[in-house]
PDB file of C-alpha atoms in Angstrom:
ATOM      1  CA  UNK A   1       5.275 -21.579  29.305  1.00 49.00           C
ATOM      2  CA  UNK A   2       6.110 -17.991  30.096  1.00 52.00           C
ATOM      3  CA  UNK A   3       9.106 -16.036  28.919  1.00 50.00           C
ATOM      4  CA  UNK A   4      11.363 -14.786  31.716  1.00 53.00           C
ATOM      5  CA  UNK A   5      10.963 -11.063  32.323  1.00 52.00           C
ATOM      6  CA  UNK A   6      14.642 -10.389  31.614  1.00 58.00           C
ATOM      7  CA  UNK A   7      14.322 -11.717  28.010  1.00 60.00           C
ATOM      8  CA  UNK A   8      13.345  -8.948  25.635  1.00 69.00           C
ATOM      9  CA  UNK A   9      12.116  -9.602  22.114  1.00 72.00           C
ATOM     10  CA  UNK A  10      12.236  -7.651  18.860  1.00 73.00           C
ATOM     11  CA  UNK A  11       8.641  -6.422  18.949  1.00 78.00           C
ATOM     12  CA  UNK A  12       8.550  -4.590  15.578  1.00 81.00           C
ATOM     13  CA  UNK A  13       9.550  -7.773  13.719  1.00 85.00           C
ATOM     14  CA  UNK A  14       7.195  -9.906  15.783  1.00 87.00           C
ATOM     15  CA  UNK A  15       4.325  -7.517  15.071  1.00 89.00           C
ATOM     16  CA  UNK A  16       5.172  -7.360  11.353  1.00 91.00           C
ATOM     17  CA  UNK A  17       5.357 -11.157  11.136  1.00 93.00           C
ATOM     18  CA  UNK A  18       2.029 -11.641  12.892  1.00 94.00           C
ATOM     19  CA  UNK A  19       0.348  -9.043  10.647  1.00 94.00           C
ATOM     20  CA  UNK A  20       1.735 -10.663   7.476  1.00 95.00           C
ATOM     21  CA  UNK A  21       0.691 -14.156   8.533  1.00 96.00           C
ATOM     22  CA  UNK A  22      -2.746 -12.828   9.456  1.00 95.00           C
ATOM     23  CA  UNK A  23      -3.212 -11.002   6.145  1.00 95.00           C
ATOM     24  CA  UNK A  24      -2.061 -14.045   4.180  1.00 94.00           C
ATOM     25  CA  UNK A  25      -4.429 -16.302   6.113  1.00 95.00           C
ATOM     26  CA  UNK A  26      -7.272 -13.837   5.568  1.00 94.00           C
ATOM     27  CA  UNK A  27      -6.549 -13.859   1.831  1.00 92.00           C
ATOM     28  CA  UNK A  28      -6.548 -17.667   1.747  1.00 92.00           C
ATOM     29  CA  UNK A  29      -9.828 -17.713   3.624  1.00 93.00           C
ATOM     30  CA  UNK A  30     -11.411 -15.095   1.318  1.00 90.00           C
ATOM     31  CA  UNK A  31     -10.438 -17.070  -1.789  1.00 88.00           C
ATOM     32  CA  UNK A  32     -11.292 -20.494  -0.417  1.00 87.00           C
ATOM     33  CA  UNK A  33     -14.135 -21.035  -2.916  1.00 89.00           C
ATOM     34  CA  UNK A  34     -12.058 -20.170  -5.997  1.00 87.00           C
ATOM     35  CA  UNK A  35     -10.843 -23.040  -8.180  1.00 87.00           C
ATOM     36  CA  UNK A  36      -7.037 -23.387  -7.997  1.00 86.00           C
ATOM     37  CA  UNK A  37      -6.318 -25.154 -11.299  1.00 85.00           C
ATOM     38  CA  UNK A  38      -2.829 -26.118 -12.460  1.00 82.00           C
ATOM     39  CA  UNK A  39       0.167 -24.028 -13.560  1.00 79.00           C
ATOM     40  CA  UNK A  40      -0.707 -24.872 -17.179  1.00 82.00           C
ATOM     41  CA  UNK A  41      -4.428 -24.174 -16.732  1.00 84.00           C
ATOM     42  CA  UNK A  42      -4.694 -21.617 -13.930  1.00 83.00           C
ATOM     43  CA  UNK A  43      -7.978 -21.173 -12.198  1.00 85.00           C
ATOM     44  CA  UNK A  44      -9.226 -17.915 -10.664  1.00 87.00           C
ATOM     45  CA  UNK A  45      -7.795 -18.913  -7.286  1.00 86.00           C
ATOM     46  CA  UNK A  46      -4.288 -19.783  -8.476  1.00 88.00           C
ATOM     47  CA  UNK A  47      -2.612 -16.383  -8.198  1.00 87.00           C
ATOM     48  CA  UNK A  48      -4.325 -15.271  -4.943  1.00 90.00           C
ATOM     49  CA  UNK A  49      -3.459 -18.587  -3.297  1.00 91.00           C
ATOM     50  CA  UNK A  50       0.191 -18.463  -4.376  1.00 92.00           C
ATOM     51  CA  UNK A  51       0.567 -14.798  -3.341  1.00 94.00           C
ATOM     52  CA  UNK A  52      -1.075 -15.404   0.051  1.00 93.00           C
ATOM     53  CA  UNK A  53       1.116 -18.461   0.661  1.00 95.00           C
ATOM     54  CA  UNK A  54       4.215 -16.375  -0.118  1.00 96.00           C
ATOM     55  CA  UNK A  55       3.010 -13.629   2.261  1.00 96.00           C
ATOM     56  CA  UNK A  56       2.527 -16.234   5.002  1.00 96.00           C
ATOM     57  CA  UNK A  57       5.992 -17.715   4.359  1.00 96.00           C
ATOM     58  CA  UNK A  58       7.653 -14.285   4.514  1.00 96.00           C
ATOM     59  CA  UNK A  59       5.627 -13.437   7.621  1.00 95.00           C
ATOM     60  CA  UNK A  60       6.747 -16.646   9.332  1.00 96.00           C
ATOM     61  CA  UNK A  61      10.370 -15.870   8.452  1.00 95.00           C
ATOM     62  CA  UNK A  62      10.071 -12.351   9.910  1.00 92.00           C
ATOM     63  CA  UNK A  63       8.258 -13.682  12.986  1.00 92.00           C
ATOM     64  CA  UNK A  64      10.910 -16.332  13.670  1.00 91.00           C
ATOM     65  CA  UNK A  65      13.652 -13.753  13.118  1.00 89.00           C
ATOM     66  CA  UNK A  66      11.918 -11.426  15.591  1.00 86.00           C
ATOM     67  CA  UNK A  67      11.661 -14.189  18.193  1.00 87.00           C
ATOM     68  CA  UNK A  68      15.334 -15.138  17.903  1.00 86.00           C
ATOM     69  CA  UNK A  69      17.085 -11.777  17.744  1.00 80.00           C
ATOM     70  CA  UNK A  70      17.596  -9.209  20.467  1.00 72.00           C
ATOM     71  CA  UNK A  71      15.367  -6.432  21.640  1.00 70.00           C
ATOM     72  CA  UNK A  72      14.576  -3.429  19.502  1.00 61.00           C
ATOM     73  CA  UNK A  73      11.868  -1.133  20.804  1.00 60.00           C
ATOM     74  CA  UNK A  74       9.090   0.294  18.662  1.00 62.00           C
ATOM     75  CA  UNK A  75       9.892   3.963  19.372  1.00 68.00           C
ATOM     76  CA  UNK A  76       7.570   6.881  18.944  1.00 74.00           C
ATOM     77  CA  UNK A  77       5.710   7.315  15.693  1.00 75.00           C
ATOM     78  CA  UNK A  78       4.509  10.324  13.780  1.00 81.00           C
ATOM     79  CA  UNK A  79       0.869   9.877  12.794  1.00 85.00           C
ATOM     80  CA  UNK A  80       0.650  13.073  10.709  1.00 87.00           C
ATOM     81  CA  UNK A  81       2.156  11.638   7.468  1.00 88.00           C
ATOM     82  CA  UNK A  82      -0.113   8.604   7.690  1.00 89.00           C
ATOM     83  CA  UNK A  83      -3.209  10.773   8.076  1.00 92.00           C
ATOM     84  CA  UNK A  84      -2.128  12.976   5.178  1.00 92.00           C
ATOM     85  CA  UNK A  85      -1.644   9.944   2.909  1.00 92.00           C
ATOM     86  CA  UNK A  86      -5.027   8.519   3.910  1.00 93.00           C
ATOM     87  CA  UNK A  87      -6.638  11.881   3.095  1.00 93.00           C
ATOM     88  CA  UNK A  88      -4.831  12.021  -0.268  1.00 93.00           C
ATOM     89  CA  UNK A  89      -5.861   8.499  -1.301  1.00 93.00           C
ATOM     90  CA  UNK A  90      -9.389   8.859   0.079  1.00 93.00           C
ATOM     91  CA  UNK A  91      -9.805  12.184  -1.696  1.00 91.00           C
ATOM     92  CA  UNK A  92      -8.645  10.652  -4.971  1.00 92.00           C
ATOM     93  CA  UNK A  93     -11.143   7.803  -4.637  1.00 91.00           C
ATOM     94  CA  UNK A  94     -13.967  10.178  -3.721  1.00 91.00           C
ATOM     95  CA  UNK A  95     -13.206  12.740  -6.464  1.00 90.00           C
ATOM     96  CA  UNK A  96     -12.269  10.398  -9.325  1.00 86.00           C
ATOM     97  CA  UNK A  97     -15.743   9.947 -10.781  1.00 85.00           C
ATOM     98  CA  UNK A  98     -17.124  13.428 -10.139  1.00 87.00           C
ATOM     99  CA  UNK A  99     -14.075  15.600 -10.865  1.00 91.00           C
ATOM    100  CA  UNK A 100     -12.192  13.467 -13.377  1.00 88.00           C
ATOM    101  CA  UNK A 101      -8.717  12.006 -13.605  1.00 90.00           C
ATOM    102  CA  UNK A 102      -6.745  15.237 -13.831  1.00 91.00           C
ATOM    103  CA  UNK A 103      -8.254  16.954 -10.782  1.00 92.00           C
ATOM    104  CA  UNK A 104      -8.266  13.841  -8.599  1.00 93.00           C
ATOM    105  CA  UNK A 105      -4.687  12.897  -9.563  1.00 93.00           C
ATOM    106  CA  UNK A 106      -3.488  16.435  -8.895  1.00 93.00           C
ATOM    107  CA  UNK A 107      -5.168  16.220  -5.469  1.00 94.00           C
ATOM    108  CA  UNK A 108      -3.489  12.884  -4.763  1.00 93.00           C
ATOM    109  CA  UNK A 109      -0.026  14.117  -5.702  1.00 94.00           C
ATOM    110  CA  UNK A 110      -0.159  17.554  -4.069  1.00 93.00           C
ATOM    111  CA  UNK A 111      -1.782  16.473  -0.806  1.00 93.00           C
ATOM    112  CA  UNK A 112       0.281  13.266  -0.649  1.00 92.00           C
ATOM    113  CA  UNK A 113       3.503  15.223  -1.042  1.00 92.00           C
ATOM    114  CA  UNK A 114       2.626  17.240   2.060  1.00 89.00           C
ATOM    115  CA  UNK A 115       3.426  14.128   4.109  1.00 88.00           C
ATOM    116  CA  UNK A 116       7.112  14.819   3.417  1.00 87.00           C
ATOM    117  CA  UNK A 117       8.312  17.804   5.421  1.00 84.00           C
ATOM    118  CA  UNK A 118      11.200  18.402   3.018  1.00 86.00           C
ATOM    119  CA  UNK A 119       9.086  18.718  -0.136  1.00 84.00           C
ATOM    120  CA  UNK A 120       9.301  21.969  -2.114  1.00 89.00           C
ATOM    121  CA  UNK A 121       6.419  23.535  -3.985  1.00 90.00           C
ATOM    122  CA  UNK A 122       8.288  23.905  -7.264  1.00 92.00           C
ATOM    123  CA  UNK A 123       9.158  20.189  -7.299  1.00 92.00           C
ATOM    124  CA  UNK A 124       5.629  19.258  -6.276  1.00 92.00           C
ATOM    125  CA  UNK A 125       4.069  21.267  -9.102  1.00 93.00           C
ATOM    126  CA  UNK A 126       6.488  19.999 -11.762  1.00 94.00           C
ATOM    127  CA  UNK A 127       6.086  16.372 -10.748  1.00 93.00           C
ATOM    128  CA  UNK A 128       2.299  16.777 -10.509  1.00 94.00           C
ATOM    129  CA  UNK A 129       2.061  18.091 -14.076  1.00 95.00           C
ATOM    130  CA  UNK A 130       4.358  15.379 -15.471  1.00 95.00           C
ATOM    131  CA  UNK A 131       2.818  12.481 -13.548  1.00 94.00           C
ATOM    132  CA  UNK A 132      -0.759  13.583 -14.240  1.00 93.00           C
ATOM    133  CA  UNK A 133      -0.091  13.861 -17.974  1.00 93.00           C
ATOM    134  CA  UNK A 134       1.749  10.525 -18.019  1.00 93.00           C
ATOM    135  CA  UNK A 135      -1.011   8.841 -15.996  1.00 91.00           C
ATOM    136  CA  UNK A 136      -3.733  10.194 -18.273  1.00 90.00           C
ATOM    137  CA  UNK A 137      -1.843   9.008 -21.341  1.00 90.00           C
ATOM    138  CA  UNK A 138      -1.195   5.516 -19.966  1.00 90.00           C
ATOM    139  CA  UNK A 139      -4.424   4.779 -18.099  1.00 87.00           C
ATOM    140  CA  UNK A 140      -7.112   6.746 -19.945  1.00 85.00           C
ATOM    141  CA  UNK A 141      -5.824   6.613 -23.511  1.00 84.00           C
ATOM    142  CA  UNK A 142      -3.466   3.614 -23.476  1.00 84.00           C
ATOM    143  CA  UNK A 143      -5.387   1.156 -21.294  1.00 84.00           C
ATOM    144  CA  UNK A 144      -8.839   2.606 -21.900  1.00 82.00           C
ATOM    145  CA  UNK A 145      -9.818   3.029 -18.252  1.00 81.00           C
ATOM    146  CA  UNK A 146     -13.399   4.279 -18.166  1.00 83.00           C
ATOM    147  CA  UNK A 147     -12.919   7.465 -16.170  1.00 84.00           C
ATOM    148  CA  UNK A 148     -13.615  11.054 -17.167  1.00 83.00           C
ATOM    149  CA  UNK A 149     -10.527  13.161 -17.869  1.00 83.00           C
ATOM    150  CA  UNK A 150     -12.039  16.460 -16.671  1.00 82.00           C
ATOM    151  CA  UNK A 151     -15.117  17.363 -14.632  1.00 80.00           C
ATOM    152  CA  UNK A 152     -16.900  18.944 -17.598  1.00 74.00           C
TER     153      UNK A 152
END
């Protein structure tokens, strides 16, 4: 059954719904061998299964909403912020072991903030110092994450 050409759909919601249902289904498939257990005695597959089922349910809701409401085009997108964020996160992951928490976190925060065109250097530097110190205190000292603090 084909949709008449004069009927336009809300493609951003349809796309978001399909992606969410797909990711939830992929998660269910990836954890298919994990024991589910019961709410009182949770197995290793309990939380992933529940989370993936909720993602699928939300995705179905968004998909149905997108199929029933009017047209809203996907407009043009700016790829630059996405590429900057990927570089910031990838750089953090690559530098974390070799350069330590402080250097890699500073990289993540400074480069990631460049994705926002309205960011100011003074704010970036202040927030980088505060967040790096807080992160080191919480993750390295508080939670005992096995990661060097500095490169030396």
